[in-house]
Coordinates of C-alpha atoms and ligand atoms in Angstrom, one line a residue:
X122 CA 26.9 -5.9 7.6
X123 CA 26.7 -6.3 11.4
X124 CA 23.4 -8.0 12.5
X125 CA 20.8 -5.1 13.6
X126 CA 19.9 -4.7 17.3
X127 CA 16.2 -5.2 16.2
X128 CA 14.8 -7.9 17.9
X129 CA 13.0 -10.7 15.7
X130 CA 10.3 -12.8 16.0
X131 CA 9.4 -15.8 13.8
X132 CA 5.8 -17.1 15.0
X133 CA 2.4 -15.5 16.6
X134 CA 3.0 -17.3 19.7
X135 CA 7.2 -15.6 20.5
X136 CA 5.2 -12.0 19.0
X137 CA 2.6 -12.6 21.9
X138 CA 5.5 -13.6 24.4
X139 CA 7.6 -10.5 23.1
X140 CA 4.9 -7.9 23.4
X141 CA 3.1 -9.2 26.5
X142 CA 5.1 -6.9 28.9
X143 CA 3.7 -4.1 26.3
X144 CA 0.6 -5.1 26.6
X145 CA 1.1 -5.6 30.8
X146 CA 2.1 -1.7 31.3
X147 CA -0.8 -0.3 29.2
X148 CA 1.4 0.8 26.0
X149 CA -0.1 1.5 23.0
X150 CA 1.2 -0.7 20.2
X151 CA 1.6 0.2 16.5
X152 CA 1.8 -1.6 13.5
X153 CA 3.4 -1.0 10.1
X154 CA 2.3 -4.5 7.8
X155 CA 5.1 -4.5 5.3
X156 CA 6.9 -6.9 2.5
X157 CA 9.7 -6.0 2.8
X158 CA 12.4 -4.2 0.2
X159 CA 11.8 -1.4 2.3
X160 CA 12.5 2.0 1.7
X161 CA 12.3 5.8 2.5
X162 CA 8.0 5.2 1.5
X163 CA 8.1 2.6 4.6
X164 CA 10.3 3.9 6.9
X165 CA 8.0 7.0 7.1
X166 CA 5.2 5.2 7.9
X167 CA 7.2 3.9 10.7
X168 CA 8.0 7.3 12.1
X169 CA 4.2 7.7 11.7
X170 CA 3.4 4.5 14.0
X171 CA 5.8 5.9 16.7
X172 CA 4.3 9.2 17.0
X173 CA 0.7 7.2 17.3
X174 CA 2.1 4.5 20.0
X175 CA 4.9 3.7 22.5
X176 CA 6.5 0.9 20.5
X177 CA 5.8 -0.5 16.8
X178 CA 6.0 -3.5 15.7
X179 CA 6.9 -4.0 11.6
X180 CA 6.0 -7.1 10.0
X181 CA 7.9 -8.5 6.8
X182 CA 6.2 -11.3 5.2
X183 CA 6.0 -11.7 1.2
X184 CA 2.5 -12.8 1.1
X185 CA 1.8 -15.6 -1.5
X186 CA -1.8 -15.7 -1.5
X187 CA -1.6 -11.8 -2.8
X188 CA 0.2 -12.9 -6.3
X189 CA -1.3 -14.3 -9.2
X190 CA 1.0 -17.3 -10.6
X191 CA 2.1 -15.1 -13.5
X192 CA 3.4 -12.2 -10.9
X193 CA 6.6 -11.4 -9.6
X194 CA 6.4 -13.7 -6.1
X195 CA 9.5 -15.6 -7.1
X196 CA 11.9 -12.5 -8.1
X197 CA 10.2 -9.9 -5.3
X198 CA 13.0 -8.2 -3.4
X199 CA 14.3 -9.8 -0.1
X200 CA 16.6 -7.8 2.3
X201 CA 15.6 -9.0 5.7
X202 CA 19.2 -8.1 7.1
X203 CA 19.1 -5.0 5.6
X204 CA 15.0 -4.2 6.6
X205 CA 16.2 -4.6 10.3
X206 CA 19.1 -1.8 10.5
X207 CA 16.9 0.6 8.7
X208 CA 13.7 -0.3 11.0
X209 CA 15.9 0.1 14.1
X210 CA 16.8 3.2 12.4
X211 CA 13.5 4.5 12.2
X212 CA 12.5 3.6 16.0
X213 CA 11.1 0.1 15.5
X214 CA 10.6 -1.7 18.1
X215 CA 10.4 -5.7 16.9
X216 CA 10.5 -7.1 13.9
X217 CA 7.8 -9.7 13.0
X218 CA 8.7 -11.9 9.9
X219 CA 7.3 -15.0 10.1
X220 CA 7.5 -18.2 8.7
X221 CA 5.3 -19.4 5.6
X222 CA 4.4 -22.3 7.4
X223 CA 3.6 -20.2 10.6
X224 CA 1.3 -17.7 8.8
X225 CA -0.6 -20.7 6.2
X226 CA 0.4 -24.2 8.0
X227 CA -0.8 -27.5 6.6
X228 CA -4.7 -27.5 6.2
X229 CA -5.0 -23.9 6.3
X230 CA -8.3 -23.2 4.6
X231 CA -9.9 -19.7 5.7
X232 CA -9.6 -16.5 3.3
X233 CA -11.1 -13.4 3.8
X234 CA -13.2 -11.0 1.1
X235 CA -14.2 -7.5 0.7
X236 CA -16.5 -7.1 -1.7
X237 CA -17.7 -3.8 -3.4
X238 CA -14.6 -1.6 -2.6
X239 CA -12.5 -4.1 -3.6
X240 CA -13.7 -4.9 -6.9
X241 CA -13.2 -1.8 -9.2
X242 CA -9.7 -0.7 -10.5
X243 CA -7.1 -3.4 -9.1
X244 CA -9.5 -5.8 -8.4
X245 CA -10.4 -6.5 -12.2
X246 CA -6.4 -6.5 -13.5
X247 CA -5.7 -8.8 -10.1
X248 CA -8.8 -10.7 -9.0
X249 CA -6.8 -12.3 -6.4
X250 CA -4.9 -9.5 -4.7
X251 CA -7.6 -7.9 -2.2
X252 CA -8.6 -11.6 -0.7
X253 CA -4.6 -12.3 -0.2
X254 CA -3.9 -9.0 1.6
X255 CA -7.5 -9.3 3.2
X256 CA -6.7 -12.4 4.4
X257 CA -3.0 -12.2 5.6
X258 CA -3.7 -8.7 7.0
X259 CA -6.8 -10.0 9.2
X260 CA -4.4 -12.7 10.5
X261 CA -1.4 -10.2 11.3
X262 CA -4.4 -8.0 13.4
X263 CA -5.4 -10.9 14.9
X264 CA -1.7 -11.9 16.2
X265 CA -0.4 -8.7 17.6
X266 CA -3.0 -7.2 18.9
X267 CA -2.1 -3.8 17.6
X268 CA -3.6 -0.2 19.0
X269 CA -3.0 1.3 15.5
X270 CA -1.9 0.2 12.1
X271 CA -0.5 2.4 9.3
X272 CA -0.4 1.9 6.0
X273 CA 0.3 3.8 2.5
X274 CA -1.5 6.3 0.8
X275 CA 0.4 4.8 -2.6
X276 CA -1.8 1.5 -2.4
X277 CA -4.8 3.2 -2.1
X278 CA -7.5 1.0 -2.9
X279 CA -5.7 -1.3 -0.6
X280 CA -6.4 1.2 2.5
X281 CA -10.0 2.1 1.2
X282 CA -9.8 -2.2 1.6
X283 CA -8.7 -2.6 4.9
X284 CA -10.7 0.3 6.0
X285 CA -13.5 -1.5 5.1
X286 CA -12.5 -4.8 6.8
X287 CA -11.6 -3.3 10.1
X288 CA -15.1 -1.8 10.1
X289 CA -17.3 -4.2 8.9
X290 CA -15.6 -7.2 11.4
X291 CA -15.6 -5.1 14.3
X292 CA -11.6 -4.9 14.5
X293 CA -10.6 -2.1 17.4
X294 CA -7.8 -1.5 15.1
X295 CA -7.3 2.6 14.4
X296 CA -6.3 2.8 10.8
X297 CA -3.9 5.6 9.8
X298 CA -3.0 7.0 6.4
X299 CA 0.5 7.7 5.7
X300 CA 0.8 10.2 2.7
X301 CA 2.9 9.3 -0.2
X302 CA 6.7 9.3 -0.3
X303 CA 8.1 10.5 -3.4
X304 CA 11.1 10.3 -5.3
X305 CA 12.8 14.1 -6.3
X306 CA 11.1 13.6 -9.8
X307 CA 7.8 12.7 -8.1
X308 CA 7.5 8.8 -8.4
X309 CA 6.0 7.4 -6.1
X310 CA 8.3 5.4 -3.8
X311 CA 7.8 1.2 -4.1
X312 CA 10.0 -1.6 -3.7
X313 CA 9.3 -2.9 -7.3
X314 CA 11.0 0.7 -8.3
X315 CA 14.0 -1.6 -8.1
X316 CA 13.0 -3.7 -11.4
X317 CA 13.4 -0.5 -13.6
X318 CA 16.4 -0.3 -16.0
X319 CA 17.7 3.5 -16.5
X320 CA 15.8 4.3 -19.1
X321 CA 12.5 3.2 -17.9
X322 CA 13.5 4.8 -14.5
X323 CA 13.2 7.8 -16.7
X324 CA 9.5 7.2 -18.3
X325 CA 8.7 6.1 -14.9
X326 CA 9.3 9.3 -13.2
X327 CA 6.5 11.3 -15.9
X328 CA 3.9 9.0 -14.6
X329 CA 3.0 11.8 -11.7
X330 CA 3.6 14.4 -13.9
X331 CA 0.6 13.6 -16.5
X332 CA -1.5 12.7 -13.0
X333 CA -0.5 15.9 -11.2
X334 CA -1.6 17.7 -14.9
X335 CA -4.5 15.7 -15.2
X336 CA -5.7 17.1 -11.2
X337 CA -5.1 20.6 -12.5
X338 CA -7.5 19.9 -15.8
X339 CA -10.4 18.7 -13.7
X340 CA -9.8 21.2 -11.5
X341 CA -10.1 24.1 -14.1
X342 CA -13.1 22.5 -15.2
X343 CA -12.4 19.6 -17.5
X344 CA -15.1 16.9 -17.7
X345 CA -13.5 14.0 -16.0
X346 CA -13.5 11.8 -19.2
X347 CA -11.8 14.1 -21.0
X348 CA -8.8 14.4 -18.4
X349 CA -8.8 10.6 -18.2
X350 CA -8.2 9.8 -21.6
X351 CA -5.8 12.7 -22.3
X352 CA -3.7 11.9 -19.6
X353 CA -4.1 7.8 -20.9
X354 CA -2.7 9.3 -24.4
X355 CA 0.3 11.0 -22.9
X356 CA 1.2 8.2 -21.0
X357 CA 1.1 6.3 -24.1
X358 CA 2.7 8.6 -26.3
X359 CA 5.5 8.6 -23.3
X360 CA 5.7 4.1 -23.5
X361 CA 3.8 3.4 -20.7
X362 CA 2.4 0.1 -22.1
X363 CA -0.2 -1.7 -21.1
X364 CA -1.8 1.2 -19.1
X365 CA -4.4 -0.7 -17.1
X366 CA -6.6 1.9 -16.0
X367 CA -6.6 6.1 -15.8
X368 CA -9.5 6.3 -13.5
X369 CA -11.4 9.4 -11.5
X370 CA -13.1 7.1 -8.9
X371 CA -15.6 8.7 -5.2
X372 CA -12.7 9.1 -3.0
X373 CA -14.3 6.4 0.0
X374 CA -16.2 4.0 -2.6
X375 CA -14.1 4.3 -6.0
X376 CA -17.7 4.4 -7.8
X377 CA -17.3 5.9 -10.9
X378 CA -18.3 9.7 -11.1
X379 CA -19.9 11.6 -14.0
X380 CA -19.2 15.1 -12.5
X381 CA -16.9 16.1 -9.8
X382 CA -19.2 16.7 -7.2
X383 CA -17.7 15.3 -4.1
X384 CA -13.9 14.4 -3.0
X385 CA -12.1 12.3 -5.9
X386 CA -9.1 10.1 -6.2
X387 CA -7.3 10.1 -9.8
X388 CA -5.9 6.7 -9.9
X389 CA -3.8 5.1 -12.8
X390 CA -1.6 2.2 -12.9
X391 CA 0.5 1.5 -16.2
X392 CA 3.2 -0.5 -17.2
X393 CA 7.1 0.4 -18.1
X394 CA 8.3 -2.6 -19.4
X395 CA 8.0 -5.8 -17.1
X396 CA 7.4 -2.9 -14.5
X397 CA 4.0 -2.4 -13.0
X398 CA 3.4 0.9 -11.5
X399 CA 0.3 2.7 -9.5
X400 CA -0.1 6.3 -8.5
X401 CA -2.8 8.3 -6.8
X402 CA -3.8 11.7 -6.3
X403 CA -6.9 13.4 -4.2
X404 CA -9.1 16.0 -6.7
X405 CA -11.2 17.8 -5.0
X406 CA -14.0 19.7 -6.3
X407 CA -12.9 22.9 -7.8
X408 CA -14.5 26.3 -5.7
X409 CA -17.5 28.0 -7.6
X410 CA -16.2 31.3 -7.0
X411 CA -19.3 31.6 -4.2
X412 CA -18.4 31.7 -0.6
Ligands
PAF209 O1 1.2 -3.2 1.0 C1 1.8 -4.2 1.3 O2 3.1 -4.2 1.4 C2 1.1 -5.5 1.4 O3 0.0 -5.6 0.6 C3 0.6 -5.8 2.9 C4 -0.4 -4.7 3.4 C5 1.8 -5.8 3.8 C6 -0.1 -7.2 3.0 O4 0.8 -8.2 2.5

């Protein structure tokens, strides 16, 4: 493959120097923080950056501090040839995929943690995920400065996450939501969508089905345990196994709620063989009938 026209920068100090001239004519930057492996999921939240701002910046850095040892850091997809065509495809501006030893040199000793949001859900299976994306995604705001930053509706603890982080350290940072991209069977678009053989490509794609059934439930009425562990069972009946959590959580605070009285999230993750997955999907309370 031909080398993309997307330029490429490999430290904070060239993504100052490259954006300075932005910065110098007043235009409004955009960020999309990514790992790379990108697909249709990311490239949209490009093409949501670029109608926010006059240039966007991607960032492609596999964050260690965000993986447990017993995760998949070593075997996580790497294309960054590939990332750059379809970035300049999208209307990226620069690329900004740094270095390990320019985002944690020697001595590096600072992390970052949310508390309360952060705990629920993905922060019991993976203690040490929030504080590794917390950490690495204070440090990219800090080293672009960007106008806006967009990230996925699929990882949506993480936004509730970074929401919180923005606001509580006072970072002029806009945060945008980019909705969910989806596969024609409905699942959910994710770089580790790669790992799945063809048969569990085939459970994998029933995962938003039971959710999507499970939305309909509580909207007709169901009490929320109910429609949490029938929708659990089906996804155990179908081999999802382990299936960490089936969860109707307070939309902003991912409390747990008793009765659907205010906006919800339904929010599962299970595994398809070595395969971890995660889905989400807004339930809002069902009318009364009374207007
Ligand atoms: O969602 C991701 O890809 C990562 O968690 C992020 C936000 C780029 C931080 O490493």
């Amino acid at each position: 493959m031909a080398p993309s026209s997307l330029p490429i920068v490999r430290d904070a100090t060239a993504l100052r120097a490259a954006i300075a001239g932005w910065r110098g004519a007043g235009l409004r930057i955009g960020l999309v923080p990514t790992m790379g492996a990108l697909h249709e999921g990311h490239l949209s939240l490009v093409r949501l950056a670029r109608r926010r701002a006059e240039r966007v910046i991607a960032t492609l850095f596999v964050n260690p501090l965000q993986f447990a040892a017993h995760e998949d850091l070593s075997r996580y997809p790497r294309d960054e040839a590939g990332d750059a065509e379809k970035l300049a495809g999208a209307g990226c501006d620069l690329l900004y995929a740094p270095a390990l030893a320019a985002m944690y040199p020697p001595g590096f000793a600072t992390s970052v943690t949310v508390a309360g949001v952060s705990e629920p859900l993905e922060g019991e299976i993976r203690p040490l995920f929030f504080g590794g994306v917390a950490t690495v995604v204070a440090k990219l705001f800090m080293q672009t400065p960007a106008d806006v930053a967009v990230f996925g509706e699929k990882d949506y603890q993480q936004l509730l996450v970074i929401r919180r982080l923005v606001g509580d350290l006072d970072i002029a940072i806009e945060i945008v939501a980019g909705e969910t991209v989806r596969e024609a069977d409905g699942l959910a678009m994710s770089s580790r969508n790669a790992y799945l053989a063809p048969d569990e490509r085939a459970t994998a794609g029933k995962l938003n089905v039971f959710l999507r059934d499970a939305v309909a439930q509580l909207r007709a009425g169901d009490a929320i345990a109910a429609a949490e562990a029938a929708c659990a069972a089906r996804l155990a009946e179908a081999g999802f196994k382990p299936i960490d959590y089936v969860a109707v959580r307070d939309a902003e605070t991912l409390a747990p709620l008793v009765t659907l009285d205010r906006p919800a999230r339904l929010l599962a993750a299970a595994w398809v063989g070595k395969t971890r997955l995660i889905d989400n999907f807004p339930v809002r309370p069902a009318k009364t009938g009374v207007s």
